[in-house]
Coordinates of C-alpha atoms in Angstrom, one line a residue:
M4 CA -47.8 -297.1 48.7
A5 CA -46.2 -298.3 52.0
R6 CA -42.7 -299.0 53.1
D7 CA -40.9 -299.2 56.5
G8 CA -43.8 -297.6 58.2
R9 CA -44.3 -294.9 56.0
V10 CA -47.4 -294.8 53.6
W11 CA -47.7 -292.4 50.5
W12 CA -50.8 -291.4 48.5
T13 CA -52.3 -288.9 46.5
E14 CA -54.8 -286.4 47.2
D15 CA -56.9 -284.1 44.8
R16 CA -57.6 -280.4 45.6
P17 CA -60.5 -278.9 44.1
G18 CA -59.8 -275.8 46.0
E19 CA -56.5 -275.5 44.6
S20 CA -57.6 -275.4 40.8
G21 CA -58.0 -279.3 41.0
R22 CA -54.4 -280.2 41.4
T23 CA -53.2 -283.1 42.8
T24 CA -50.4 -283.5 45.6
I25 CA -48.3 -286.0 47.1
M26 CA -49.1 -287.2 50.9
C27 CA -47.1 -288.9 53.2
R28 CA -47.5 -290.4 56.8
T29 CA -44.0 -290.7 58.4
A30 CA -43.4 -293.9 60.7
D31 CA -44.1 -291.6 63.9
G32 CA -47.6 -290.8 62.6
I33 CA -47.0 -287.2 61.1
H34 CA -48.6 -286.1 57.9
R35 CA -46.8 -284.2 55.3
D36 CA -47.6 -282.4 52.3
L37 CA -44.6 -283.0 50.1
L38 CA -45.9 -281.3 46.9
P39 CA -46.0 -277.6 46.9
A40 CA -48.5 -275.5 45.1
P41 CA -48.8 -275.1 41.8
W42 CA -47.2 -278.5 41.2
C43 CA -49.5 -281.0 40.2
A44 CA -48.5 -284.8 40.4
R45 CA -50.6 -286.3 37.6
T46 CA -49.9 -288.4 34.5
R47 CA -51.5 -288.7 31.1
V48 CA -50.8 -292.1 30.0
H49 CA -53.9 -293.5 28.5
E50 CA -55.4 -289.9 29.2
Y51 CA -56.7 -291.4 32.4
G52 CA -53.6 -291.7 34.3
G53 CA -53.1 -293.7 37.4
R54 CA -50.6 -293.6 40.2
P55 CA -48.1 -290.8 39.3
Y56 CA -45.3 -291.4 41.8
A57 CA -43.4 -294.0 43.2
P58 CA -40.8 -293.6 46.6
T59 CA -37.3 -294.0 46.4
P60 CA -35.5 -296.3 49.2
S61 CA -34.4 -293.3 50.7
G62 CA -37.7 -291.8 51.1
E63 CA -37.6 -289.3 48.1
V64 CA -40.2 -289.5 45.6
V65 CA -40.4 -289.6 41.8
F66 CA -43.4 -288.1 40.2
A67 CA -45.0 -287.1 37.1
N68 CA -46.0 -283.3 36.8
L69 CA -49.1 -282.9 34.9
K70 CA -48.1 -279.5 33.0
D71 CA -45.1 -280.8 31.1
Q72 CA -45.6 -284.6 32.0
R73 CA -41.9 -284.8 32.9
L74 CA -40.4 -287.1 35.4
Y75 CA -39.2 -284.9 38.5
L76 CA -37.5 -286.0 41.7
L77 CA -38.9 -284.4 44.9
G78 CA -36.2 -284.3 47.6
H79 CA -36.1 -284.1 51.2
N80 CA -35.7 -280.4 50.6
G81 CA -39.1 -280.0 48.8
E82 CA -37.7 -278.8 45.6
P83 CA -38.8 -280.7 42.4
K84 CA -35.5 -281.7 40.2
P85 CA -36.1 -283.0 36.6
L86 CA -35.3 -286.2 35.5
T87 CA -36.4 -286.6 32.0
D88 CA -36.0 -284.2 29.0
E89 CA -38.6 -281.8 27.8
G90 CA -40.8 -283.2 24.9
D91 CA -44.1 -285.1 24.3
D92 CA -43.1 -288.4 26.5
R93 CA -45.5 -289.6 29.4
Y94 CA -44.7 -291.9 32.2
A95 CA -46.7 -294.2 34.4
D96 CA -46.4 -297.6 36.3
L97 CA -43.5 -296.1 38.4
Q98 CA -41.1 -298.2 40.8
V99 CA -37.7 -297.8 41.7
H100 CA -35.1 -300.4 41.8
D101 CA -31.4 -300.4 42.1
G102 CA -31.2 -296.9 41.5
Q103 CA -33.3 -296.8 38.2
I104 CA -36.9 -295.9 37.4
W105 CA -38.7 -298.8 35.7
C106 CA -42.2 -297.5 34.1
V107 CA -44.3 -297.3 30.9
R108 CA -43.3 -294.7 28.7
E109 CA -45.9 -293.3 26.3
R110 CA -44.1 -291.2 23.4
H111 CA -46.2 -288.8 21.3
S112 CA -44.5 -287.8 17.8
E113 CA -44.9 -284.7 15.9
D114 CA -46.4 -286.3 13.1
G115 CA -49.2 -287.6 15.7
K116 CA -47.9 -291.3 16.1
I117 CA -47.9 -292.8 19.7
T118 CA -46.0 -295.6 20.6
R119 CA -45.3 -297.1 24.3
A120 CA -42.5 -299.0 25.8
V121 CA -41.2 -300.4 29.3
V122 CA -38.0 -298.5 30.1
S123 CA -35.7 -298.0 32.6
I124 CA -34.6 -294.5 33.8
P125 CA -31.3 -293.6 35.6
L126 CA -32.4 -292.1 39.4
D127 CA -29.7 -289.4 38.7
G128 CA -30.6 -288.7 35.4
G129 CA -29.7 -289.9 32.0
E130 CA -31.2 -291.8 28.8
P131 CA -34.0 -294.0 29.2
R132 CA -33.3 -297.8 28.1
E133 CA -36.1 -299.7 26.1
W134 CA -36.9 -303.2 27.5
A135 CA -39.7 -303.9 25.9
T136 CA -41.2 -302.8 22.5
G137 CA -43.6 -303.8 19.5
H138 CA -47.4 -303.6 21.6
D139 CA -49.5 -301.0 21.4
F140 CA -50.0 -300.8 25.1
Y141 CA -47.7 -302.2 28.3
A142 CA -48.9 -302.2 32.0
S143 CA -48.0 -303.5 35.4
P144 CA -43.9 -304.0 34.8
A145 CA -42.5 -305.9 37.7
L146 CA -39.0 -307.0 38.4
S147 CA -38.2 -310.4 39.9
P148 CA -36.6 -310.6 43.2
D149 CA -33.2 -311.1 41.9
G150 CA -33.4 -308.6 39.4
R151 CA -32.8 -311.0 36.5
H152 CA -36.4 -310.9 35.0
L153 CA -39.1 -308.3 34.2
A154 CA -42.6 -309.2 33.9
Y155 CA -45.3 -306.9 32.3
V156 CA -48.6 -307.1 30.6
C157 CA -49.2 -305.9 26.9
W158 CA -51.9 -306.0 24.3
N159 CA -52.7 -304.5 21.1
H160 CA -55.6 -302.7 19.0
P161 CA -58.3 -303.3 18.7
R162 CA -58.6 -304.9 22.1
M163 CA -58.9 -303.4 25.6
P164 CA -57.3 -304.9 28.5
W165 CA -60.5 -306.6 29.7
D166 CA -60.4 -308.3 26.3
G167 CA -57.3 -309.8 25.6
T168 CA -53.9 -309.5 26.8
E169 CA -50.7 -311.3 27.3
L170 CA -48.3 -311.4 30.3
R171 CA -44.6 -311.8 29.1
V172 CA -41.3 -311.8 30.7
T173 CA -37.9 -310.6 29.3
T174 CA -34.5 -311.6 30.6
L175 CA -32.3 -308.6 31.7
S176 CA -29.3 -309.2 30.2
G177 CA -26.5 -306.6 29.2
T178 CA -27.9 -306.4 25.7
G179 CA -31.4 -307.3 26.0
G180 CA -32.3 -310.6 26.4
E181 CA -35.1 -313.1 25.5
S182 CA -38.6 -312.5 25.6
W183 CA -41.7 -314.8 25.7
T184 CA -45.2 -315.3 26.6
V185 CA -46.2 -316.7 29.7
R186 CA -50.0 -316.6 29.4
G187 CA -52.7 -314.8 27.6
G188 CA -54.0 -314.4 24.1
P189 CA -57.0 -312.3 22.2
E190 CA -59.5 -313.9 24.1
E191 CA -58.0 -314.1 27.8
S192 CA -57.5 -311.1 30.0
V193 CA -54.0 -311.4 31.9
L194 CA -53.5 -308.7 34.3
A195 CA -51.6 -307.5 37.5
P196 CA -48.3 -310.0 37.6
V197 CA -46.6 -310.3 40.8
W198 CA -43.6 -312.5 41.6
K199 CA -43.9 -315.3 44.6
D200 CA -39.8 -315.7 43.9
D201 CA -37.7 -315.8 41.1
S202 CA -39.1 -318.6 39.1
R203 CA -43.0 -318.3 39.9
L204 CA -45.5 -315.7 39.4
Y205 CA -48.8 -314.9 40.6
L206 CA -51.4 -313.0 38.1
V207 CA -55.1 -312.8 37.4
S208 CA -57.1 -314.2 34.3
D209 CA -60.5 -314.4 33.4
S210 CA -60.2 -317.9 31.5
S211 CA -62.7 -319.6 34.1
G212 CA -65.1 -316.5 33.1
W213 CA -64.3 -314.7 36.3
W214 CA -61.1 -312.5 37.0
N215 CA -59.4 -315.4 39.4
L216 CA -55.8 -315.7 40.7
Y217 CA -53.5 -317.8 39.3
E218 CA -49.8 -319.3 40.4
V219 CA -47.7 -319.8 37.2
G220 CA -44.0 -321.0 36.5
L221 CA -41.8 -318.7 34.5
R222 CA -42.4 -320.0 31.0
G223 CA -46.3 -320.7 31.8
E224 CA -45.6 -324.5 33.3
G225 CA -47.4 -325.6 36.1
A226 CA -50.3 -323.2 36.0
R227 CA -52.9 -323.4 38.9
A228 CA -56.0 -321.5 40.3
V229 CA -55.0 -320.4 43.9
C230 CA -58.6 -319.8 44.9
P231 CA -61.1 -320.7 42.2
A232 CA -64.1 -318.7 42.9
E233 CA -67.3 -317.5 40.7
E234 CA -66.1 -313.9 42.1
E235 CA -63.9 -311.3 40.9
F236 CA -60.5 -310.6 42.0
M237 CA -59.8 -307.6 39.9
A238 CA -61.4 -304.6 38.7
P239 CA -61.0 -303.1 35.2
P240 CA -57.9 -301.4 34.7
W241 CA -58.9 -297.9 33.3
R242 CA -56.0 -296.4 35.1
S243 CA -52.4 -297.8 35.6
G244 CA -50.3 -298.5 38.7
G245 CA -53.4 -299.9 40.7
M246 CA -52.7 -303.5 42.5
P247 CA -55.8 -305.8 43.3
Y248 CA -53.7 -308.1 45.8
T249 CA -50.4 -307.9 47.4
M250 CA -47.9 -310.4 48.8
L251 CA -47.1 -310.2 52.5
A252 CA -44.0 -310.6 54.4
D253 CA -45.3 -314.3 55.4
G254 CA -46.2 -315.5 52.1
R255 CA -50.0 -314.6 52.2
L256 CA -51.7 -312.4 50.0
A257 CA -53.9 -309.7 50.9
V258 CA -56.5 -309.8 48.0
L259 CA -59.9 -308.4 47.0
H260 CA -62.7 -310.4 45.9
G261 CA -66.6 -310.6 45.3
R262 CA -69.2 -309.7 43.0
G263 CA -69.9 -305.7 42.5
D264 CA -68.0 -304.0 45.7
L265 CA -64.8 -306.2 46.4
R266 CA -64.0 -307.1 50.0
L267 CA -60.5 -307.3 51.6
A268 CA -59.3 -310.6 52.8
V269 CA -56.5 -312.6 53.4
L270 CA -55.5 -315.7 51.1
D271 CA -53.3 -318.4 52.0
P272 CA -51.8 -319.5 48.3
A273 CA -51.0 -323.0 49.6
S274 CA -53.9 -324.2 51.0
G275 CA -56.4 -321.7 49.0
A276 CA -58.2 -320.5 52.3
L277 CA -59.6 -317.0 52.0
T278 CA -60.2 -315.2 55.3
D279 CA -62.2 -311.6 55.0
L280 CA -60.7 -309.1 57.2
R281 CA -63.9 -307.5 58.9
G282 CA -64.5 -303.8 59.5
P283 CA -66.3 -300.9 58.7
Y284 CA -65.4 -301.0 54.8
T285 CA -67.6 -302.7 52.4
G286 CA -65.5 -302.3 49.4
W287 CA -61.9 -301.4 48.4
D288 CA -60.4 -299.9 45.3
A289 CA -58.0 -301.7 43.6
A290 CA -55.1 -300.4 44.8
L291 CA -53.4 -302.5 47.8
T292 CA -50.1 -302.2 49.3
A293 CA -48.1 -304.2 51.6
D294 CA -45.4 -303.5 54.6
G295 CA -45.0 -306.5 56.5
T296 CA -48.3 -308.0 57.6
S297 CA -49.9 -304.8 57.2
V298 CA -52.1 -303.9 54.0
T299 CA -52.9 -300.2 53.2
G300 CA -55.5 -299.6 50.4
I301 CA -58.4 -297.1 50.0
G302 CA -61.9 -298.7 51.9
Y303 CA -65.5 -297.4 51.6
A304 CA -68.9 -298.3 52.7
A305 CA -72.4 -296.6 52.2
T306 CA -71.8 -294.4 55.3
V307 CA -68.1 -294.1 55.6
P308 CA -66.1 -292.2 52.9
R309 CA -63.2 -293.2 50.8
S310 CA -60.3 -293.5 53.2
V311 CA -56.7 -294.6 53.2
V312 CA -56.8 -297.2 55.4
T313 CA -53.9 -299.7 57.1
V314 CA -55.2 -303.0 58.2
D315 CA -53.2 -305.2 60.5
T316 CA -54.1 -308.8 58.9
G317 CA -53.2 -310.6 62.2
T318 CA -55.9 -308.5 64.2
S319 CA -58.0 -307.2 61.5
G320 CA -57.4 -303.5 63.4
H321 CA -58.1 -300.9 61.1
H322 CA -56.6 -297.2 61.4
S323 CA -57.8 -294.8 58.9
L324 CA -55.0 -292.3 57.7
K325 CA -57.0 -289.7 55.8
S326 CA -60.6 -289.6 54.5
A327 CA -61.8 -288.2 51.6
V328 CA -64.7 -286.0 53.0
S329 CA -63.4 -284.1 56.2
S330 CA -67.1 -283.5 57.7
L331 CA -70.2 -285.6 57.1
P332 CA -73.8 -284.3 57.5
D333 CA -76.2 -286.0 60.0
P334 CA -75.8 -289.7 59.3
T335 CA -79.7 -289.9 59.1
Y336 CA -79.4 -288.3 55.6
L337 CA -76.9 -290.5 54.4
P338 CA -78.7 -293.4 52.1
V339 CA -78.0 -296.9 52.7
P340 CA -78.1 -299.0 49.3
R341 CA -80.1 -302.0 48.7
P342 CA -79.0 -304.4 46.3
V343 CA -81.7 -305.4 43.7
L344 CA -82.1 -307.7 40.6
M345 CA -84.2 -306.6 37.8
G346 CA -84.7 -309.4 35.5
G347 CA -81.1 -310.5 35.8
V348 CA -79.6 -306.8 35.8
H349 CA -78.0 -305.5 38.5
A350 CA -78.7 -302.4 40.8
F351 CA -78.7 -300.4 43.9
L352 CA -81.7 -298.7 45.3
Y353 CA -81.5 -295.6 47.6
P354 CA -84.9 -294.8 48.4
P355 CA -85.4 -291.0 49.5
H356 CA -85.1 -290.0 53.0
P357 CA -87.1 -289.1 54.9
P358 CA -89.8 -290.7 52.9
A359 CA -92.4 -288.7 51.1
A360 CA -95.2 -287.8 53.3
E361 CA -97.8 -288.8 50.7
G362 CA -97.6 -290.5 47.2
T363 CA -94.8 -291.9 45.5
P364 CA -91.7 -289.9 45.0
P365 CA -89.7 -289.3 42.1
Y366 CA -86.4 -290.9 41.1
V367 CA -83.6 -290.6 39.1
I368 CA -81.7 -293.5 37.5
F369 CA -77.9 -293.3 37.7
V370 CA -76.0 -294.7 34.5
H371 CA -72.1 -295.3 35.2
G372 CA -69.6 -294.4 32.4
G373 CA -66.8 -296.8 30.9
P374 CA -68.9 -298.3 29.6
T375 CA -66.6 -301.6 31.0
A376 CA -67.1 -300.3 34.6
H377 CA -69.5 -300.5 37.6
A378 CA -71.5 -298.7 40.0
D379 CA -70.3 -299.3 43.8
T380 CA -71.8 -298.6 47.4
A381 CA -69.4 -296.1 48.2
L382 CA -70.5 -292.8 50.3
D383 CA -71.7 -290.4 47.3
L384 CA -72.9 -287.1 48.7
E385 CA -74.5 -286.4 45.5
K386 CA -76.8 -289.1 45.9
A387 CA -77.4 -288.0 49.8
F388 CA -77.9 -284.3 47.9
L389 CA -81.0 -286.1 46.1
T390 CA -82.3 -288.4 48.7
S391 CA -82.7 -285.6 51.3
R392 CA -84.5 -283.7 49.3
G393 CA -86.8 -286.5 48.6
I394 CA -85.7 -287.8 45.2
G395 CA -84.8 -291.4 45.1
V396 CA -81.8 -292.8 43.3
L397 CA -81.4 -296.3 41.3
D398 CA -77.6 -297.0 40.6
L399 CA -77.8 -299.4 37.6
N400 CA -75.2 -301.9 36.6
Y401 CA -76.6 -302.2 33.2
G402 CA -75.6 -305.7 31.3
G403 CA -71.9 -305.0 30.2
S404 CA -71.1 -303.5 33.7
T405 CA -68.1 -305.1 35.3
G406 CA -68.0 -306.9 38.9
Y407 CA -70.2 -309.8 37.5
G408 CA -67.9 -312.2 35.7
R409 CA -67.0 -311.7 31.7
A410 CA -70.2 -313.3 30.6
Y411 CA -72.2 -310.4 32.1
R412 CA -69.2 -308.0 30.8
D413 CA -69.8 -309.4 27.1
R414 CA -73.2 -308.7 27.1
L415 CA -72.5 -305.4 25.7
K416 CA -70.4 -306.8 22.9
G417 CA -71.4 -305.1 19.8
Q418 CA -74.5 -304.2 21.6
W419 CA -73.7 -300.6 22.9
G420 CA -76.6 -298.6 22.5
V421 CA -78.9 -301.5 22.6
V422 CA -78.5 -303.7 25.8
D423 CA -77.4 -300.6 28.2
V424 CA -80.4 -298.6 26.7
R425 CA -82.7 -301.4 26.8
D426 CA -81.8 -301.9 30.7
T427 CA -82.1 -298.2 31.6
I428 CA -85.5 -298.1 29.8
A429 CA -86.6 -301.3 31.8
A430 CA -85.2 -300.0 35.1
A431 CA -87.8 -296.9 34.8
G432 CA -90.6 -299.6 34.3
W433 CA -89.3 -301.4 37.2
L434 CA -89.4 -298.7 39.6
A435 CA -93.2 -297.7 38.4
A436 CA -94.3 -301.4 38.6
Q437 CA -92.8 -301.9 42.3
G438 CA -94.5 -298.9 43.4
L439 CA -91.4 -297.3 44.3
A440 CA -91.7 -293.9 42.0
D441 CA -93.9 -291.8 40.2
P442 CA -93.9 -293.0 36.7
A443 CA -94.3 -289.3 35.6
R444 CA -91.3 -288.2 37.4
V445 CA -88.6 -290.7 36.6
A446 CA -85.3 -288.9 35.4
V447 CA -82.1 -290.8 34.2
R448 CA -78.5 -289.1 34.3
G449 CA -74.9 -290.4 33.7
G450 CA -71.5 -289.3 32.6
S451 CA -69.5 -290.2 29.6
A452 CA -70.5 -293.5 28.2
G453 CA -73.4 -293.1 30.6
G454 CA -74.1 -289.8 29.0
W455 CA -74.3 -291.9 25.5
T456 CA -77.0 -294.0 27.5
V457 CA -78.9 -291.2 28.7
M458 CA -79.3 -289.5 25.4
A459 CA -79.9 -292.8 23.4
A460 CA -82.6 -293.7 25.9
C461 CA -84.4 -290.4 25.7
C462 CA -84.5 -290.9 21.8
R463 CA -85.7 -294.4 22.3
S464 CA -88.3 -293.7 25.0
D465 CA -91.0 -291.2 26.4
V466 CA -90.9 -293.0 29.9
F467 CA -88.3 -290.4 31.1
A468 CA -88.9 -286.5 32.8
G469 CA -85.8 -285.5 32.0
G470 CA -82.1 -286.5 31.2
V471 CA -78.7 -285.1 32.2
S472 CA -75.7 -285.7 30.6
Y473 CA -72.1 -285.1 31.6
Y474 CA -69.7 -285.0 28.7
G475 CA -71.6 -287.7 26.9
V476 CA -70.8 -289.2 23.5
S477 CA -73.6 -288.6 20.6
A478 CA -72.2 -289.5 17.4
L479 CA -69.8 -292.5 16.7
A480 CA -67.7 -291.6 13.8
P481 CA -66.1 -288.4 15.3
L482 CA -65.6 -290.0 18.4
A483 CA -63.5 -292.8 16.8
A484 CA -61.7 -290.4 14.7
H485 CA -60.8 -287.9 17.3
T486 CA -60.9 -289.6 20.8
H487 CA -57.5 -290.5 22.4
D488 CA -55.4 -293.2 21.5
F489 CA -56.2 -295.7 24.3
E490 CA -60.1 -296.0 23.4
S491 CA -59.9 -294.9 19.6
R492 CA -60.6 -298.9 18.6
Y493 CA -63.2 -299.4 21.5
V494 CA -66.0 -298.7 19.6
E495 CA -65.4 -301.6 17.0
W496 CA -65.9 -304.0 20.4
L497 CA -69.0 -302.0 21.5
V498 CA -70.5 -301.6 18.3
G499 CA -68.7 -303.2 15.4
P500 CA -66.8 -302.0 12.4
E501 CA -67.9 -298.6 11.0
D502 CA -71.1 -298.9 9.2
P503 CA -73.1 -295.9 8.3
Q504 CA -76.0 -297.8 8.7
V505 CA -75.4 -299.4 11.9
Y506 CA -74.1 -296.4 13.4
A507 CA -77.4 -294.4 12.3
A508 CA -79.7 -297.0 14.4
R509 CA -77.5 -296.5 17.6
E510 CA -76.0 -293.2 17.8
P511 CA -78.2 -290.4 19.7
L512 CA -77.5 -287.4 16.7
A513 CA -78.9 -289.5 14.3
L514 CA -82.1 -290.5 16.5
V515 CA -82.3 -287.1 18.3
D516 CA -86.1 -286.6 16.8
G517 CA -87.3 -289.4 19.3
V518 CA -86.4 -286.6 22.5
T519 CA -89.6 -285.3 23.8
C520 CA -88.2 -284.6 27.2
P521 CA -85.9 -281.6 28.5
M522 CA -82.3 -282.5 28.8
L523 CA -79.3 -280.7 31.0
L524 CA -76.0 -281.3 28.7
L525 CA -72.6 -280.2 30.9
Q526 CA -69.2 -280.5 29.3
G527 CA -65.6 -279.5 30.0
L528 CA -64.1 -277.7 27.1
D529 CA -60.6 -279.2 27.9
D530 CA -62.1 -282.9 27.1
P531 CA -59.3 -284.9 25.2
V532 CA -61.5 -288.2 25.8
V533 CA -65.3 -286.9 24.8
P534 CA -64.9 -283.8 22.6
P535 CA -66.9 -281.0 23.5
E536 CA -68.6 -280.9 20.1
Q537 CA -70.0 -284.2 21.0
S538 CA -72.2 -282.7 23.6
S539 CA -72.6 -279.0 21.6
A540 CA -73.8 -280.8 18.6
F541 CA -76.7 -282.8 20.3
A542 CA -77.5 -279.7 22.0
D543 CA -77.6 -277.5 19.1
A544 CA -80.1 -280.4 17.6
L545 CA -82.2 -280.4 20.3
S546 CA -82.6 -276.3 19.9
E547 CA -83.5 -276.7 16.2
R548 CA -86.2 -279.1 17.3
G549 CA -87.7 -277.0 19.9
V550 CA -86.8 -279.2 22.8
P551 CA -86.0 -277.5 25.8
C552 CA -82.3 -277.8 26.7
T553 CA -79.7 -276.4 28.6
Y554 CA -75.8 -276.8 27.7
L555 CA -73.2 -275.6 30.0
S556 CA -69.7 -275.7 29.4
F557 CA -66.7 -275.1 31.5
E558 CA -63.5 -273.9 30.6
G559 CA -60.3 -275.7 32.1
E560 CA -62.1 -278.7 32.8
S561 CA -61.5 -282.2 31.3
H562 CA -62.9 -285.5 31.4
G563 CA -64.7 -285.6 34.9
F564 CA -64.7 -282.1 36.6
R565 CA -62.1 -281.2 39.2
R566 CA -62.6 -277.6 40.5
T567 CA -65.0 -276.5 43.5
E568 CA -66.6 -274.2 41.5
T569 CA -67.4 -276.2 38.5
R570 CA -68.6 -278.9 40.8
T571 CA -70.8 -276.4 42.8
A572 CA -72.2 -274.9 39.5
A573 CA -73.1 -278.4 37.9
L574 CA -74.6 -279.7 40.9
A575 CA -76.7 -276.7 41.6
A576 CA -77.9 -276.4 37.7
E577 CA -78.7 -280.2 38.1
L578 CA -81.1 -280.0 41.3
A579 CA -82.6 -276.9 39.5
F580 CA -83.5 -278.9 36.7
Y581 CA -84.9 -281.9 38.5
Q582 CA -87.0 -279.2 40.8
Q583 CA -88.2 -278.0 37.4
I584 CA -89.0 -281.3 35.6
F585 CA -90.7 -282.9 38.7
S586 CA -93.0 -280.2 39.8

């Protein structure tokens, strides 16, 4: 976030047990680490979390602490002061306005019931007040400039926020006022509201088949597309608190747009003129914030690490505040992707460098998680780790990935375990047919939903020399029964209502007899999204059938490894695995 020349952001610290701290760059350019160890700023709303903090007008910071999920006020003296009671409440989408913290509260009751609401909490402590209740999920609360109206996004099970949502507005009277739906429904994903003024809002909607920007009146009247295009102006909101656009002081909008990677541009909402801001960053995360006519976000490129960057929209001048990687290897070892289209399926090709002295090289197909997500072209040292050792990488955006419109995203509706697996197997064939890869030395790796695709592809095909799954899904019914609330009905969209015959035809654990290649499975033992039993059951089934399998589990790790020692051990095991199967 940015305000009055100051910029705040979070930093993960793998070397400090994976904790997350809050950083601030002051107006005079000094970088300050605001949160001392062992404090960790991380919210567990929806388990995936999101931005866990919000600055106050005076420069103090409200944040959610990982250990107890309470909100704290981090004062100028550096001592966190609790603002909420002990219990099982979690908070996200924080903002501070007129002495109140406005946010989404997620309440976990003793009976296992989970409810959510948009609430306000006095900054000096006190009981929260509920302003919006009754829906299963809430996101993006936004106060009108005059403080009289509250806009927010909501949706209900079994939908996910990229399926169908509503943008609603509530009047903020003394007793809690009228509420109404501005736009949205079961088949329209409406996201990211921003007030233009007291009577009109901007929003993102995919009603055209693409997440585009719209302007709409307070009660939905006078809706118009601000910049209609067959491009995305939004990324899937797995985490809370991010914004894909922001309003500058002169009324223009700093926006993200594109196919696949999202580029940074300035949009004149009156004319619809869109002007890209040129610079070294080819893609941006959906987390923009404005300060005057400058915009701050997280930019990246294939040879540039993800960085907190401030851009002067008048001059396109870029200033990098902090990079995710402190030192880089020789640039000649950093692979540059080539976008490829394989029968209507998108991917990025990273050839090995230096090229193989003779013959065709081995390749690893990367399968992203989600599955409603996508692979981008950001610098990835794990890819460089492989390509610099003579192993090529194909990063696959199988049917169902985001970044290419709703129709491409909906290819996976009811077809998880079919379309993603088909596209992954076809990618291996494409690599061989193009003469790019040795067909006997193609492996596949992925995490979470990507791990599911890895296991399922190895069950259904003998084209792979080996498969690597990070915290992958192997069985559907246990996943639906034991995963967290946010994704507890996701399988209904991906596969359909629970049907033992359909499940048995899709899930890797039921198809394990088809696996003929070695596999490496890695799993965090504190994973609330994909329980460890998903990986261990598949490993046991492979071992019972005499299929070579290595299963590595890590204490204290969740859904995505955070600790330096875990990341190092996992990558070393993965490289050793490839060396064995490719030799």
